[in-house]
Coordinates of N, CA and C in Angstrom, one line a residue:
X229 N 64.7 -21.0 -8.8 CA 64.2 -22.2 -9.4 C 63.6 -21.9 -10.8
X230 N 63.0 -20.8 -11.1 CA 62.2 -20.8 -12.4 C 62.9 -19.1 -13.1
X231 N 63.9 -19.1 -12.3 CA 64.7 -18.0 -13.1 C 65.7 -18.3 -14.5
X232 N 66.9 -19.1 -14.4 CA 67.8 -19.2 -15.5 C 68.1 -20.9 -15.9
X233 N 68.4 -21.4 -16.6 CA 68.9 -22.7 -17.0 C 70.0 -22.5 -18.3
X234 N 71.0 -22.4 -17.5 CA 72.8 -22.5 -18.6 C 72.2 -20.7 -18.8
X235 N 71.9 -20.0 -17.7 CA 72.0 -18.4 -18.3 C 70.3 -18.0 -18.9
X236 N 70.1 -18.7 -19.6 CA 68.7 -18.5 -20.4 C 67.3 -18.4 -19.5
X237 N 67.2 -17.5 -19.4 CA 65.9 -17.3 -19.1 C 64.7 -18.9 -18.9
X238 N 64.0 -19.5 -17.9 CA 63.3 -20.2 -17.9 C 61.8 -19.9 -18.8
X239 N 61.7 -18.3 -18.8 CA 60.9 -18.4 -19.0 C 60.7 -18.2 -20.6
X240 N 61.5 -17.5 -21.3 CA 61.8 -18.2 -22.8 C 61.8 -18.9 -23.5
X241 N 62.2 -20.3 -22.4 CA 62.2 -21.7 -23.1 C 60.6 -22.1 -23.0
X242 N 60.0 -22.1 -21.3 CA 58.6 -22.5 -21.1 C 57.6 -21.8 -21.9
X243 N 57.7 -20.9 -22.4 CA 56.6 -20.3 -23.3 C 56.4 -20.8 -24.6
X244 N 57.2 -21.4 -25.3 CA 57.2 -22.4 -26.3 C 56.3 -23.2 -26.4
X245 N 56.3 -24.0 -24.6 CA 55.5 -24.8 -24.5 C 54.0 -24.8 -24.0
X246 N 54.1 -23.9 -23.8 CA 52.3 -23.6 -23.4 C 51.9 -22.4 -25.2
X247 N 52.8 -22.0 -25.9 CA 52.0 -21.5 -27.4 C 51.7 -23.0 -27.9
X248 N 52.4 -23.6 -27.9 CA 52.3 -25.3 -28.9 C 51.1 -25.9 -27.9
X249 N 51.1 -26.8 -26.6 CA 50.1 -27.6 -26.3 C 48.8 -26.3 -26.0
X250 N 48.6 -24.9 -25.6 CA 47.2 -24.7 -25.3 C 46.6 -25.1 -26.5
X251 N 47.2 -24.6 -27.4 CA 45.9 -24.5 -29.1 C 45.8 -26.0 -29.1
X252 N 47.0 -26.7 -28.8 CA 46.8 -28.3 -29.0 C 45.5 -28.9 -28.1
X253 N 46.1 -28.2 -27.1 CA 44.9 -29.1 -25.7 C 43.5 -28.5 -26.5
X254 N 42.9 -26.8 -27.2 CA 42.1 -26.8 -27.0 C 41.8 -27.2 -28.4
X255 N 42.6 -27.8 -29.4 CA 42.1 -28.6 -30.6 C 41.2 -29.8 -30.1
X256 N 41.8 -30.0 -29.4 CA 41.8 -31.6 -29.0 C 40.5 -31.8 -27.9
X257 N 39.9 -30.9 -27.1 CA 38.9 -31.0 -26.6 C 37.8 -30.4 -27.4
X258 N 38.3 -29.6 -28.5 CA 36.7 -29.6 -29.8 C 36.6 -30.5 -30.2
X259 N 37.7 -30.9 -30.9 CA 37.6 -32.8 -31.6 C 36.6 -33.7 -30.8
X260 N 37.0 -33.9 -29.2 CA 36.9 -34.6 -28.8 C 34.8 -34.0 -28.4
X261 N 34.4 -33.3 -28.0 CA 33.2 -32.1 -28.1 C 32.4 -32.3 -29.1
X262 N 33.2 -32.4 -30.6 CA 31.9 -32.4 -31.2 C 31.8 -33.8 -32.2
X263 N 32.6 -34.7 -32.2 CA 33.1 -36.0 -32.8 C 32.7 -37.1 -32.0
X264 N 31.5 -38.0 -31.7 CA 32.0 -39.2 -31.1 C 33.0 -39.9 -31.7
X265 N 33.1 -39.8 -33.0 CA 34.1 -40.9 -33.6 C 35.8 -41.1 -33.1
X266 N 36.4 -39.7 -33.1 CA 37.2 -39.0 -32.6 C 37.6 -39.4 -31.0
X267 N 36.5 -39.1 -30.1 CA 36.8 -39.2 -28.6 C 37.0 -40.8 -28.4
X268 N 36.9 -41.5 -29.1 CA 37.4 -43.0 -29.0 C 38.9 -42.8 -29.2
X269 N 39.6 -42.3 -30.2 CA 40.8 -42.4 -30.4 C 41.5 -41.1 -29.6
X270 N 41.1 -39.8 -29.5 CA 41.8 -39.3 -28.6 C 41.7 -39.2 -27.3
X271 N 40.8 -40.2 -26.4 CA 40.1 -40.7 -25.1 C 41.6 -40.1 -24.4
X272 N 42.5 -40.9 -23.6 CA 42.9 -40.4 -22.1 C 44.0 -39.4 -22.8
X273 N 44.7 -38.9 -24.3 CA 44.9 -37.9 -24.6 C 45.2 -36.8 -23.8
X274 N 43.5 -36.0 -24.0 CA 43.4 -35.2 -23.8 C 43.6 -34.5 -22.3
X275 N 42.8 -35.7 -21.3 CA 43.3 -34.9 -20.6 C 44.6 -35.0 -19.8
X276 N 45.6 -35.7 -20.3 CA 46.9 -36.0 -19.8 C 47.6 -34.9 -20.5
X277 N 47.0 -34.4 -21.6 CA 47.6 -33.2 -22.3 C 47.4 -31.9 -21.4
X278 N 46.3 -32.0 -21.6 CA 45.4 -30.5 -20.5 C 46.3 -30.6 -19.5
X279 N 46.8 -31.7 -18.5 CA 47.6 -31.5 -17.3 C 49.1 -30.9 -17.8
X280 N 49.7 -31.6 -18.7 CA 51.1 -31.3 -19.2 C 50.6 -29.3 -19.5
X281 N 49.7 -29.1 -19.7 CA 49.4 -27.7 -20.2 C 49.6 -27.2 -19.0
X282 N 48.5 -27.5 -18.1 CA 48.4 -26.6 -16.8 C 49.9 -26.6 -16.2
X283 N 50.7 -27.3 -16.0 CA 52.3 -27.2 -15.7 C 52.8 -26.1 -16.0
X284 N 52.5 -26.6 -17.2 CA 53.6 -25.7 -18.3 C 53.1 -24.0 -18.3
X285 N 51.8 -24.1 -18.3 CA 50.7 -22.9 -17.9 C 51.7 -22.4 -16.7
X286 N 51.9 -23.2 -15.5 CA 52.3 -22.1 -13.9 C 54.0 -22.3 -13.9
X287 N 54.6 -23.0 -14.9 CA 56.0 -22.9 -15.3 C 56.1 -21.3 -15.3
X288 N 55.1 -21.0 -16.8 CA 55.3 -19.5 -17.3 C 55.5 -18.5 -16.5
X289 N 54.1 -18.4 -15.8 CA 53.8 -17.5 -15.0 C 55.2 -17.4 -13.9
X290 N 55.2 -18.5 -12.9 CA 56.0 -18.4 -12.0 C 57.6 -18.1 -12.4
X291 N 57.9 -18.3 -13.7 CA 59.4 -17.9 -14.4 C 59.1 -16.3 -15.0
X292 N 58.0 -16.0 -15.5 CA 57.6 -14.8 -16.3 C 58.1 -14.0 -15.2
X293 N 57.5 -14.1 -13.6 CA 57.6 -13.0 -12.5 C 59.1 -13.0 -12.7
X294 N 59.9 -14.4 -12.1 CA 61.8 -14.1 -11.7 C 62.0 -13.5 -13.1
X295 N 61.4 -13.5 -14.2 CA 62.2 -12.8 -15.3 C 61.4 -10.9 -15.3
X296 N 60.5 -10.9 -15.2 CA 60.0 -9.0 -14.4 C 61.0 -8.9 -13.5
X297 N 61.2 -9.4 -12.6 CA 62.1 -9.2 -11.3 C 63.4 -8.5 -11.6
X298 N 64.0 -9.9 -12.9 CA 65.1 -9.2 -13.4 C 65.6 -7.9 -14.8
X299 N 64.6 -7.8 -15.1 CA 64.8 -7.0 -16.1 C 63.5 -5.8 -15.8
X300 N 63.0 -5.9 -14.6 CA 61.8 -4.5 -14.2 C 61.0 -4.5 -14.9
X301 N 60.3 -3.4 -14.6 CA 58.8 -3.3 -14.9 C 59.3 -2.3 -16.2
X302 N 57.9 -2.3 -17.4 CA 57.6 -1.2 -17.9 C 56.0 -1.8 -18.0
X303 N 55.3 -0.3 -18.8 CA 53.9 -0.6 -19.2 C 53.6 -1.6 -19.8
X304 N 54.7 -2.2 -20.7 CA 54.2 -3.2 -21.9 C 54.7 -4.7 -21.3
X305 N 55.3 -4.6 -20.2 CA 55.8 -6.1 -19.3 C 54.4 -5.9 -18.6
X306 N 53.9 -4.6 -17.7 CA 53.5 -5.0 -16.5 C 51.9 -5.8 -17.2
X307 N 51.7 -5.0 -18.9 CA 50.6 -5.4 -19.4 C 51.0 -7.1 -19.7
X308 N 51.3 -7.3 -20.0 CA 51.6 -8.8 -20.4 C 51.8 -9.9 -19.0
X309 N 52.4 -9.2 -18.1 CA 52.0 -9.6 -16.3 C 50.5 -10.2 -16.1
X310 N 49.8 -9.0 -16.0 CA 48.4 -9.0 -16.1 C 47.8 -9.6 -16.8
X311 N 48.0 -10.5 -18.1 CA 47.0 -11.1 -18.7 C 47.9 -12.0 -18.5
X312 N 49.0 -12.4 -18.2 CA 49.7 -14.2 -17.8 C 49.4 -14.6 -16.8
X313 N 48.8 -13.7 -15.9 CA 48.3 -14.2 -14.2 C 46.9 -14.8 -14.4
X314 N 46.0 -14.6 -15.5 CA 45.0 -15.4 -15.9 C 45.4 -17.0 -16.7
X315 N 45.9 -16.9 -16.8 CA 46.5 -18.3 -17.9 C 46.8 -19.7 -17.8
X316 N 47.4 -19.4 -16.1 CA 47.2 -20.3 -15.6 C 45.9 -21.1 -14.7
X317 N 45.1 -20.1 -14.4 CA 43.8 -20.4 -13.7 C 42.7 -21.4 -15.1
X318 N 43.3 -20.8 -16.3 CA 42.1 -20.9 -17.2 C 42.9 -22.8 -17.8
X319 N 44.1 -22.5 -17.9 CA 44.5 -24.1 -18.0 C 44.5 -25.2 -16.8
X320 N 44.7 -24.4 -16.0 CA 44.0 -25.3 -14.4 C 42.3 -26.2 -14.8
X321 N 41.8 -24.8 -15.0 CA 40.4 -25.3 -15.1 C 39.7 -26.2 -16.2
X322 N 40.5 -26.2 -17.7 CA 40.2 -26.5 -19.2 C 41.3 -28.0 -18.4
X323 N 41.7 -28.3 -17.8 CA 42.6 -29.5 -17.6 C 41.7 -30.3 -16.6
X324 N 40.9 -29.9 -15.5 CA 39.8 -30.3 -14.5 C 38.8 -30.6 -15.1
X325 N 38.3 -29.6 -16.2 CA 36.8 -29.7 -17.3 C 37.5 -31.1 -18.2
X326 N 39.1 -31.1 -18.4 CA 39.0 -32.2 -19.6 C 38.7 -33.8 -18.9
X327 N 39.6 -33.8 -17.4 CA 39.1 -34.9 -16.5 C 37.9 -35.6 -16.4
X328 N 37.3 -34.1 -16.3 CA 35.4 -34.7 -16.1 C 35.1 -35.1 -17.0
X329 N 35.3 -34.9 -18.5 CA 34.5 -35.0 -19.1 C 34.8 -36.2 -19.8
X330 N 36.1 -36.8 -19.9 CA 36.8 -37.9 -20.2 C 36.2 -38.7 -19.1
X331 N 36.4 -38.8 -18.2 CA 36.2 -39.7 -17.1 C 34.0 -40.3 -17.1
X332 N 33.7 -38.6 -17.3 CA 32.5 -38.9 -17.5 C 32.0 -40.0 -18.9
X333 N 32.8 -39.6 -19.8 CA 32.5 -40.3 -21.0 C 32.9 -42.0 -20.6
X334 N 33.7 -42.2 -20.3 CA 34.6 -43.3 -19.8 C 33.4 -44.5 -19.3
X335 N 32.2 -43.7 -18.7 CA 31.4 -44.8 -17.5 C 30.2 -44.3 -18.1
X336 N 30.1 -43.6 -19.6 CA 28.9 -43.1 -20.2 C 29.2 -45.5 -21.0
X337 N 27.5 -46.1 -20.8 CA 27.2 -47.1 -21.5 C 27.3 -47.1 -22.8
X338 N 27.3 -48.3 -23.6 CA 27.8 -48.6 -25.1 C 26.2 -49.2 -25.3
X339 N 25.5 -48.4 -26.4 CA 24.3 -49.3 -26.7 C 24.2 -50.8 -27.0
X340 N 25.6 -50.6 -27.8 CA 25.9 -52.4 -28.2 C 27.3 -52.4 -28.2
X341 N 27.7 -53.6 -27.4 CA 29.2 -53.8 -27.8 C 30.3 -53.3 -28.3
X342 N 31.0 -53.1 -28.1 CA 32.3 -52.6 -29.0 C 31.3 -50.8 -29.9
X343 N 30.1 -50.8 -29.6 CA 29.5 -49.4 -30.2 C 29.8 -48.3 -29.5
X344 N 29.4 -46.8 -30.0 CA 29.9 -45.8 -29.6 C 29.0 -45.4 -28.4
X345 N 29.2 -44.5 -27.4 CA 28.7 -44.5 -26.6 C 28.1 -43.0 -26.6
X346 N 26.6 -43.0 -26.3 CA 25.7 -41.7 -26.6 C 25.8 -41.1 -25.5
X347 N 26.3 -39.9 -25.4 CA 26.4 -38.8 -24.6 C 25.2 -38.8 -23.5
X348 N 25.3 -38.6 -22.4 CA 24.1 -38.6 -21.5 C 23.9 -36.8 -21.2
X349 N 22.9 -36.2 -20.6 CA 22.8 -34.9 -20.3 C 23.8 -33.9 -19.7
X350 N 24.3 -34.6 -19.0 CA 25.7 -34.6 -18.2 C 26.8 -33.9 -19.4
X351 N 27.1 -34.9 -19.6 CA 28.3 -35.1 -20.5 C 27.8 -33.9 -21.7
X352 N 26.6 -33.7 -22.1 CA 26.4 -32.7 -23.2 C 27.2 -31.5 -22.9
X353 N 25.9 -31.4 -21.7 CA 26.7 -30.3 -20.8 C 28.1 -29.7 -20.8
X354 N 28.6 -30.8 -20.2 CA 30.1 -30.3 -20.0 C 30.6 -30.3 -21.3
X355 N 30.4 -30.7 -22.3 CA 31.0 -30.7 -23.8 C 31.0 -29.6 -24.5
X356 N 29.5 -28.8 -24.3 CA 29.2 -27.9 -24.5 C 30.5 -26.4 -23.7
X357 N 30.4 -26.7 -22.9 CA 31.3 -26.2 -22.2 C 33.0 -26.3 -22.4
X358 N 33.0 -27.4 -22.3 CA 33.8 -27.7 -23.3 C 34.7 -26.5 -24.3
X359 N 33.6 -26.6 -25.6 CA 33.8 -25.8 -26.6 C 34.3 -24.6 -26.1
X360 N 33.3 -23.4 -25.6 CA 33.7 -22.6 -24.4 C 34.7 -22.9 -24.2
X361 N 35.4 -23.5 -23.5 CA 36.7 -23.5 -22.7 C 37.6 -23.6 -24.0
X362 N 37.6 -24.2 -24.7 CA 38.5 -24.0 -26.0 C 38.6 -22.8 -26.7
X363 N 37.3 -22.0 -27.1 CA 37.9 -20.8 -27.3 C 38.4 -20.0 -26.7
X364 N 38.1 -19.9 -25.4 CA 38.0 -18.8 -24.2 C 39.8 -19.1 -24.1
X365 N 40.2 -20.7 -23.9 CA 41.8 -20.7 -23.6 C 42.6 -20.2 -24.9
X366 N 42.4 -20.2 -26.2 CA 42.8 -19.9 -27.0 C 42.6 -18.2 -27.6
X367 N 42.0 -17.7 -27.3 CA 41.7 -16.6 -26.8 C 43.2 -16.0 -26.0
X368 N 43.0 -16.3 -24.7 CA 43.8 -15.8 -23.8 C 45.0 -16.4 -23.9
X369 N 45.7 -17.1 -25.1 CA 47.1 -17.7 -25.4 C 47.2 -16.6 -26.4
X370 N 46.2 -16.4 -27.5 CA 46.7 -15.4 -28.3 C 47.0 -14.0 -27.7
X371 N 46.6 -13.5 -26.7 CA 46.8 -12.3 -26.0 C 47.7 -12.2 -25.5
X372 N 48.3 -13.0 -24.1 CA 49.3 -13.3 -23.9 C 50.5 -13.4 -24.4
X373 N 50.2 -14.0 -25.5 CA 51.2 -14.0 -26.2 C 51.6 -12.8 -27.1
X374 N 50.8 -12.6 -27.6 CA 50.4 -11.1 -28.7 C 51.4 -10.2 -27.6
X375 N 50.9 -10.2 -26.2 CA 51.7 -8.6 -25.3 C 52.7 -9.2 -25.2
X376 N 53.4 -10.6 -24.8 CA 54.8 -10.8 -24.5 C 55.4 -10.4 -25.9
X377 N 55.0 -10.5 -27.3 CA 55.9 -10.4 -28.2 C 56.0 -8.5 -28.3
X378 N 55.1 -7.9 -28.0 CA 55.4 -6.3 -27.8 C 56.4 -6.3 -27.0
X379 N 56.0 -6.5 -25.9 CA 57.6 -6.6 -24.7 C 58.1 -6.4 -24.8
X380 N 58.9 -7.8 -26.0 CA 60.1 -8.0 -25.9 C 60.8 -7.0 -27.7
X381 N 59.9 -7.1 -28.5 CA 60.4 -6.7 -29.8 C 59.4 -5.0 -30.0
X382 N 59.0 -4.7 -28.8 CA 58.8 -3.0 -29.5 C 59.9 -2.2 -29.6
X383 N 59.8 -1.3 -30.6 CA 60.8 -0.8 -30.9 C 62.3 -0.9 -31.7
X384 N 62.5 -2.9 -31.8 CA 63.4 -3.2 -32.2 C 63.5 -2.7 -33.8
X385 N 62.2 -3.3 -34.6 CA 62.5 -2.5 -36.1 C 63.0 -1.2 -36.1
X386 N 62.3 -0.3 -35.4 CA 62.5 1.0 -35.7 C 63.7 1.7 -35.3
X387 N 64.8 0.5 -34.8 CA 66.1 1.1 -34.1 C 67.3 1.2 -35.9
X388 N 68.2 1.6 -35.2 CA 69.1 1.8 -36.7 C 70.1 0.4 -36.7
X389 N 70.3 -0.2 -37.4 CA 71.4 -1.2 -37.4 C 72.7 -0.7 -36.7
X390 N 73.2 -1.8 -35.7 CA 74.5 -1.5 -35.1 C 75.7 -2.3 -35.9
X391 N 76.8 -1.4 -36.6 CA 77.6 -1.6 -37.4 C 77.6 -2.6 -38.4
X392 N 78.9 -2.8 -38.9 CA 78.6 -3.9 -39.6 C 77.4 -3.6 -41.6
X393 N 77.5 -2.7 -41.2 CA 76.2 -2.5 -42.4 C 77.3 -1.7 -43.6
X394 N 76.7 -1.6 -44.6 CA 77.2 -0.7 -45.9 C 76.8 0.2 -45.8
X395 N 77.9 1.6 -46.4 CA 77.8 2.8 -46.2 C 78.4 3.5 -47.6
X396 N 77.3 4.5 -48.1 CA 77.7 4.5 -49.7 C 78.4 6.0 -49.5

């Protein structure tokens, strides 16, 4: 199931989409973190985004293994194994933290009508946290990602061009 589509690797295609939505999801819960202005307009957003992440997050992983499977281990896969088996836990939880905190905002009162609504102790809280979870997921997309691109492109520079080239 999370092996090939038309030959291509699943997991090729799905990694696209967790580099693009993590940094998006964790744009989008600082915005939302440190902006009241902001969390009005990017309100259910976020965390409908965070879930499309977490997906896309156990897409990776679960396609990443059928693709180790088929092309074996080395040091620089098994390293990139190891920090993608975190990835999904931390978009699980930045997608649960976005719930709460949207939800919590949601039933946070409006001083006046149609006004913005003041964060209660709660809600700081988790905002604060929040932030935290934004860098910490963005963090661990750069890594992740940083070892899959060793993986797959060490050594390619340093190989000699195969034919085709000029010869003086």
């Amino acid at each position: 199931m999370f092996d090939t589509i038309f030959g291509i690797p699943v997991h090729a295609l799905v990694v696209h989409a967790v580099v693009v939505l993590a940094p998006l999801t964790a744009l989008l819960l600082l915005l939302f973190a440190v902006s009241e202005k902001l969390r009005a307009r990017i309100g259910i957003a976020l965390p409908l985004l965070a879930t499309v992440t977490a997906v896309s997050g156990f897409v990776a992983k679960e396609s990443g293994e059928a693709l180790e499977r088929r092309v074996g281990e080395s040091g620089l896969v098994e390293e990139h194994a190891e920090l993608g088996d975190v990835l999904p836990l931390i978009v699980l939880g930045v997608a649960i933290l976005s719930w709460a905190i949207y939800l919590l905002w949601k039933r946070t009162p409006r001083d006046v009508e149609g006004g913005p609504r003041k964060a209660s102790g709660a809600l700081r809280i988790l905002l604060v946290v929040g932030v935290l979870a934004a860098v910490g997921l963005t963090v661990d997309v750069v890594l992740v990602g940083h070892s899959g691109a060793k993986a797959v492109w060490s050594g390619i520079g340093s190989q000699p061009a195969q034919g085709g080239g000029d010869s003086d």
